[in-house]
Tab-separated table of C-alpha atoms in Angstrom:
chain	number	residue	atom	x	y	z
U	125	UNK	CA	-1.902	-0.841	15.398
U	126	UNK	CA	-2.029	-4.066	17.231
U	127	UNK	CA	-1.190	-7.610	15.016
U	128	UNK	CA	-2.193	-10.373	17.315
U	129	UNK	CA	-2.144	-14.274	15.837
U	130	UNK	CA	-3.975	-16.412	18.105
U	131	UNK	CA	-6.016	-19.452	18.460
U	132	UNK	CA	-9.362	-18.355	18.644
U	133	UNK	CA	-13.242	-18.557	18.317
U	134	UNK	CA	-15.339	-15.344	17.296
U	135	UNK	CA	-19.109	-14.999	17.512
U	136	UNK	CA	-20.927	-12.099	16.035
U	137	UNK	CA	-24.548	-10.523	17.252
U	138	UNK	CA	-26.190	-7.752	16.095
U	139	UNK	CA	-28.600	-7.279	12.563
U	140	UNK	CA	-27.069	-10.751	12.486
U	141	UNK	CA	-25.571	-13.360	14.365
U	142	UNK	CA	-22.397	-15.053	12.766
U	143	UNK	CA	-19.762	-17.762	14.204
U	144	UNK	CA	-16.299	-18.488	13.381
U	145	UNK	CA	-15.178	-22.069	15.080
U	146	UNK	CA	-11.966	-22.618	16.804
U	147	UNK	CA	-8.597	-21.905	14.697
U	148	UNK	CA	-5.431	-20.049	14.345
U	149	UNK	CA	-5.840	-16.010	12.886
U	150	UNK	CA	-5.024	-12.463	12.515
U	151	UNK	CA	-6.671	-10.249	14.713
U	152	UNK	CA	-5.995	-6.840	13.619
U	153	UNK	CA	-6.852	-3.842	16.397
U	154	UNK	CA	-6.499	-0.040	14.579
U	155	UNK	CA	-6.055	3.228	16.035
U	156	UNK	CA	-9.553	3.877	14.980
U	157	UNK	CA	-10.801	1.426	17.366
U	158	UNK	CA	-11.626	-1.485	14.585
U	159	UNK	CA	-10.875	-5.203	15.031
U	160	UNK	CA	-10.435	-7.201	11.949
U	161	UNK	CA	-10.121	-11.281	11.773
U	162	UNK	CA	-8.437	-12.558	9.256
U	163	UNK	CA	-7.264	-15.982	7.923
U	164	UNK	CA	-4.360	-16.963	6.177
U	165	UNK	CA	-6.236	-17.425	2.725
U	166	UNK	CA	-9.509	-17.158	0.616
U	167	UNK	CA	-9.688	-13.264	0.397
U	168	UNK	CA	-7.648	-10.131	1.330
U	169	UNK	CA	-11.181	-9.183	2.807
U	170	UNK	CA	-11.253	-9.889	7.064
U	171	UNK	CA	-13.855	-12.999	8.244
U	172	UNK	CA	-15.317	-10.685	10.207
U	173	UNK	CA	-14.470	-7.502	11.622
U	174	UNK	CA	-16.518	-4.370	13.729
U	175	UNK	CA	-16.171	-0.801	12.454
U	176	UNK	CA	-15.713	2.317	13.812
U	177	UNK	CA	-16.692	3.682	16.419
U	178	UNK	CA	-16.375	1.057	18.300
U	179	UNK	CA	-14.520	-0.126	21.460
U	180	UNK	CA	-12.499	-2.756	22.534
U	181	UNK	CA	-12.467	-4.199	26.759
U	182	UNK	CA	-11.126	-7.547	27.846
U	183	UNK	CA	-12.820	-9.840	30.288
U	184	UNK	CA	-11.861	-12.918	32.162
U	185	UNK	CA	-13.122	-16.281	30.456
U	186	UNK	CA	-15.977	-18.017	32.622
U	187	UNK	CA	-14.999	-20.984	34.259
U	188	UNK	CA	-16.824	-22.878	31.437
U	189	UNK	CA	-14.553	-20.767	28.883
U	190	UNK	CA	-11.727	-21.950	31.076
U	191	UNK	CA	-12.014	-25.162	31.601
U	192	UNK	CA	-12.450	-25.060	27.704
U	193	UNK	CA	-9.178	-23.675	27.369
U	194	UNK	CA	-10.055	-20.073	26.796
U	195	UNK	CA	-7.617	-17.809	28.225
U	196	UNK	CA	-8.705	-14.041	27.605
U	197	UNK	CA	-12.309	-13.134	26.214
U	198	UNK	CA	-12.126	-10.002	23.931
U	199	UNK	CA	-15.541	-7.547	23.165
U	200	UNK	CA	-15.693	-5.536	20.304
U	201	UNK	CA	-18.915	-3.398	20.916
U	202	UNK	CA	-20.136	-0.770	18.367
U	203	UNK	CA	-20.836	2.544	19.961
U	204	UNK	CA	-24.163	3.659	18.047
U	205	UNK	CA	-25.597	-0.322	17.168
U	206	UNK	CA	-24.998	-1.995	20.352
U	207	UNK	CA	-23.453	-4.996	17.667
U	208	UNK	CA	-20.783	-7.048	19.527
U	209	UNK	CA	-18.395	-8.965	18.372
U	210	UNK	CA	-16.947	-11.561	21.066
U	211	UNK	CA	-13.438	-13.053	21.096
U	212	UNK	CA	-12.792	-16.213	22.592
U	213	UNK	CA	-8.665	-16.619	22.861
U	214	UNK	CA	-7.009	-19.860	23.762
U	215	UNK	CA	-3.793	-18.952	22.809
U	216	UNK	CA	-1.437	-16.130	22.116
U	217	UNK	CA	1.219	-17.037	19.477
U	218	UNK	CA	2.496	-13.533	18.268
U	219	UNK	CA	1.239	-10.101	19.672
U	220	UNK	CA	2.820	-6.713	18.649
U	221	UNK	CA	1.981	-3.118	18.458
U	222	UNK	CA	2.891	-0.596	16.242
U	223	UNK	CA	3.016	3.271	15.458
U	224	UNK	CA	2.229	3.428	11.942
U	225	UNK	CA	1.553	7.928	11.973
U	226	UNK	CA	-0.435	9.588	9.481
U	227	UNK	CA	-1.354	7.714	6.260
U	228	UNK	CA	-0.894	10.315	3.294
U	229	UNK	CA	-3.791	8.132	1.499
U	230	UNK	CA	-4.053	6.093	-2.054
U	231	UNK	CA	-2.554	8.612	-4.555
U	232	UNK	CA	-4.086	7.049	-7.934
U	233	UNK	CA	-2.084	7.015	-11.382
U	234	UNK	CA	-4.182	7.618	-14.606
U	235	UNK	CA	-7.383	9.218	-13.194
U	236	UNK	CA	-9.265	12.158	-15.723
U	237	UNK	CA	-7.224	14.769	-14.139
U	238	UNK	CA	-3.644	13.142	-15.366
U	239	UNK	CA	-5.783	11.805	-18.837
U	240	UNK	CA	-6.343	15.753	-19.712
U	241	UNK	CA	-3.152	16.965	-19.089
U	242	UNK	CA	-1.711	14.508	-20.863
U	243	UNK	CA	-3.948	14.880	-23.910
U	244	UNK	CA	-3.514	18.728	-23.261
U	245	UNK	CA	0.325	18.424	-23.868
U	246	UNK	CA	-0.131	15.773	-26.857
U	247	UNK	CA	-3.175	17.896	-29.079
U	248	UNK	CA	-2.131	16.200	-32.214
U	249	UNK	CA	-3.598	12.745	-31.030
U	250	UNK	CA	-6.723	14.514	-31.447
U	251	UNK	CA	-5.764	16.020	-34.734
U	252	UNK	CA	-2.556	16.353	-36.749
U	253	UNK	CA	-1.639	20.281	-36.489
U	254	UNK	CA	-4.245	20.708	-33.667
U	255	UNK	CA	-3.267	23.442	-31.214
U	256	UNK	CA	-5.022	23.762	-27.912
U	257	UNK	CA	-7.150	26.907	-26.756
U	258	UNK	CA	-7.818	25.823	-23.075
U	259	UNK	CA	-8.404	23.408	-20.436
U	260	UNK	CA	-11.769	23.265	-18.602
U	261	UNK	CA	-13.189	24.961	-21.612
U	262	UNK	CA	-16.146	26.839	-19.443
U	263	UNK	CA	-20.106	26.640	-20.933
U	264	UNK	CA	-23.259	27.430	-18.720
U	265	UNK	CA	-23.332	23.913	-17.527
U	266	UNK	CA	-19.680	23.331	-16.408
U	267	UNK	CA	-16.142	22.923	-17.988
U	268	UNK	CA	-15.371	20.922	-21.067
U	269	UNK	CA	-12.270	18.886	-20.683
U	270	UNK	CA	-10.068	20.588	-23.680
U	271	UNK	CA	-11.192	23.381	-26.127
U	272	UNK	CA	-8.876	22.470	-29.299
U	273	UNK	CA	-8.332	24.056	-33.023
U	274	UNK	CA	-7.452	21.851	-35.743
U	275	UNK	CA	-4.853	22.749	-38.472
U	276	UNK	CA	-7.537	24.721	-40.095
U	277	UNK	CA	-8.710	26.479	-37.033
U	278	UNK	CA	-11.901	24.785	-36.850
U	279	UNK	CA	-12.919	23.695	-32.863
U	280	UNK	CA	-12.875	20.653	-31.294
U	281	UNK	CA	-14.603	19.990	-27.807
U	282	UNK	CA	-12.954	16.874	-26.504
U	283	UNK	CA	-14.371	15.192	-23.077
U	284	UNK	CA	-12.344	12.951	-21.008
U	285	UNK	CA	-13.064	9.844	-19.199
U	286	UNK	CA	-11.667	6.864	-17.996
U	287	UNK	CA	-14.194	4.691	-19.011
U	288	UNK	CA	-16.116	5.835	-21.915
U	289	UNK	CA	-20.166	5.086	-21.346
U	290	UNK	CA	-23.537	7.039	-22.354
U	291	UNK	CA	-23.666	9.463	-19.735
U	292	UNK	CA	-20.574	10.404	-20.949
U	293	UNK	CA	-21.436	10.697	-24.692
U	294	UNK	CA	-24.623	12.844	-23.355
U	295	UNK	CA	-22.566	14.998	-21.405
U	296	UNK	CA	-20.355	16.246	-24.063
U	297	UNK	CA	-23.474	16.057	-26.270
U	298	UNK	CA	-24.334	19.265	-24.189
U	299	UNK	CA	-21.736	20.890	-23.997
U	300	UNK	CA	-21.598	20.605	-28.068
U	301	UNK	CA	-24.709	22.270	-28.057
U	302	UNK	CA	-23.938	25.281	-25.987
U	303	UNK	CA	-20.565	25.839	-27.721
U	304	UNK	CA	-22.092	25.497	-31.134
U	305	UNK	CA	-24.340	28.847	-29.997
U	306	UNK	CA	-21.414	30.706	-30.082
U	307	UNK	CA	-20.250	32.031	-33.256
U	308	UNK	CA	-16.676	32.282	-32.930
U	309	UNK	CA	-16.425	28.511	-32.800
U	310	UNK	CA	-19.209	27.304	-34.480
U	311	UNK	CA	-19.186	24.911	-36.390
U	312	UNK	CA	-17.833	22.651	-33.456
U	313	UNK	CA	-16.547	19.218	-33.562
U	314	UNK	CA	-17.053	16.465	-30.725
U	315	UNK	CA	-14.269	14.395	-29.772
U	316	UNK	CA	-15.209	11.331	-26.757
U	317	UNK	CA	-11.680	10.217	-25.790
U	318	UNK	CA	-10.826	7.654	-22.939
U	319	UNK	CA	-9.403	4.767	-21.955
U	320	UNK	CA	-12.071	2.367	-22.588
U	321	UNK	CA	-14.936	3.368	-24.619
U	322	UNK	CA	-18.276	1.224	-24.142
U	323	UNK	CA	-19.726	-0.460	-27.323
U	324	UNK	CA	-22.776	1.133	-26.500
U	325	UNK	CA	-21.763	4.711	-26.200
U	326	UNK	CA	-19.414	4.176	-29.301
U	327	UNK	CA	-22.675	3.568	-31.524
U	328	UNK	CA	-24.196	6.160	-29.786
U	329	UNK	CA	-21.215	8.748	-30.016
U	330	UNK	CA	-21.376	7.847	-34.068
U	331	UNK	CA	-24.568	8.283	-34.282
U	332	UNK	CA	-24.557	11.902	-33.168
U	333	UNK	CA	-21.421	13.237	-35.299
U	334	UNK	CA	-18.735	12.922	-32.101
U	335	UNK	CA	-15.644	10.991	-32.682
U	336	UNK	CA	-14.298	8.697	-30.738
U	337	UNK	CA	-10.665	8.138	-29.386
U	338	UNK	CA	-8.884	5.878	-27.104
U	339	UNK	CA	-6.003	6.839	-24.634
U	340	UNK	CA	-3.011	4.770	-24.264
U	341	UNK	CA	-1.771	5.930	-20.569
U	342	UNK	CA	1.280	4.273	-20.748
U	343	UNK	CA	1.903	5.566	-24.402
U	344	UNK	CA	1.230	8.652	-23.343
U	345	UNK	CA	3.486	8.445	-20.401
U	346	UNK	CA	6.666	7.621	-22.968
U	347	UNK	CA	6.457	4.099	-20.982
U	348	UNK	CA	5.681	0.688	-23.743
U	349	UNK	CA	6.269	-2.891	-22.165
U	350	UNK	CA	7.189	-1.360	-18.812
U	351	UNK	CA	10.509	-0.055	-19.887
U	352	UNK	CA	10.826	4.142	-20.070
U	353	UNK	CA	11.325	5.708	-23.545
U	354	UNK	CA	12.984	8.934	-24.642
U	355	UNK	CA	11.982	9.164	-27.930
């Protein structure tokens, strides 16, 4: 990765035609071939940038451009729009380059997957004395999150989300409906459980029988007020 701060102008043609006037940025030139402009405020987003797959040549500035004071003319051109994005550079400040290797990616806390184990571990949030038959409960129509029996061995279907909305309420609304054939569970109970539940598909979740319950990820995790709890 190349970090260049320079004095600069940038014009953009393509589906559009954009202009940034003359002052100080970050010009940011990835391995993938990408430029990004940025400016020292307003938004982590770039001013303008050009997106893979692209490629970057340098030309020498007209003698218009140079007389001007522009020293080195950069072109960004995009390999399947023909959209160009021009440099003009009238000064270098700061230019480096760097080896940054693979990128292992965004590894995200407190998505469904870590929600269900969680709740899997921790049954008697759902009910006091509940013990848990199985994860990823299978029906005809796909897994439910967590097949549960309460202290009297009735069953509880309990879907997962992050954030709680209709579709949601629907989809376990199904699955309650395929389980309830079967008559080694039936009569079955509906639990919606997530982080955030939607006013709408609360009234709606009500409405149909299914109980709703929301997840305190930190609580779960043993972790109130940032600080990490044993007991």
């Amino acid at each position: 990765m190349r970090l260049v701060i320079a004095r600069c102008s940038v014009d953009y043609t393509g589906r559009l035609n954009a202009h940034l006037p003359l002052a100080t940025r970050l010009l940011v030139h990835k391995g993938d071939g990408s430029l990004l402009v940025h400016s020292d405020g307003g938004s982590y987003k770039p001013l303008n940038w050009m997106s893979p797959p692209c490629t970057l040549t340098t030309e020498e500035p007209g003698e218009e451009e140079a007389s001007a004071g522009v020293v080195e003319v950069w072109r960004v051109s995009h390999k399947k729009t023909g959209d160009a994005l021009r440099v003009q550079i009238y000064e270098v400040i700061h230019d480096t380059s760097h080896e940054l290797g693979i990128d292992p990616g965004l590894q995200k806390d407190g998505v469904e997957a870590d929600l269900q184990r969680l709740l899997a571990e921790q049954v008697e949030r759902i009910s006091e004395g509940a013990t848990l038959v199985r994860r990823e409960y299978p029906t005809a129509i796909g897994p439910v999150d967590l097949l549960v029996r309460d202290a009297d061995g009735a069953a509880i279907a309990v879907e997962i989300k992050r954030r709680g909305d209709i579709d949601g309420v629907e989809q376990l609304t199904r699955y309650l409906e395929l389980l309830g054939r079967d008559p080694h569970l039936s009569p079955v109970q509906g639990v919606f459980a997530a982080q955030e539940i939607k006013p709408q598909a609360r009234v709606l979740a009500e409405d149909r029988g299914i109980r709703c319950l929301v997840l305190d990820y930190d609580d779960m995790k043993g972790i109130e007020s940032g600080i990490p709890r044993l007991f």
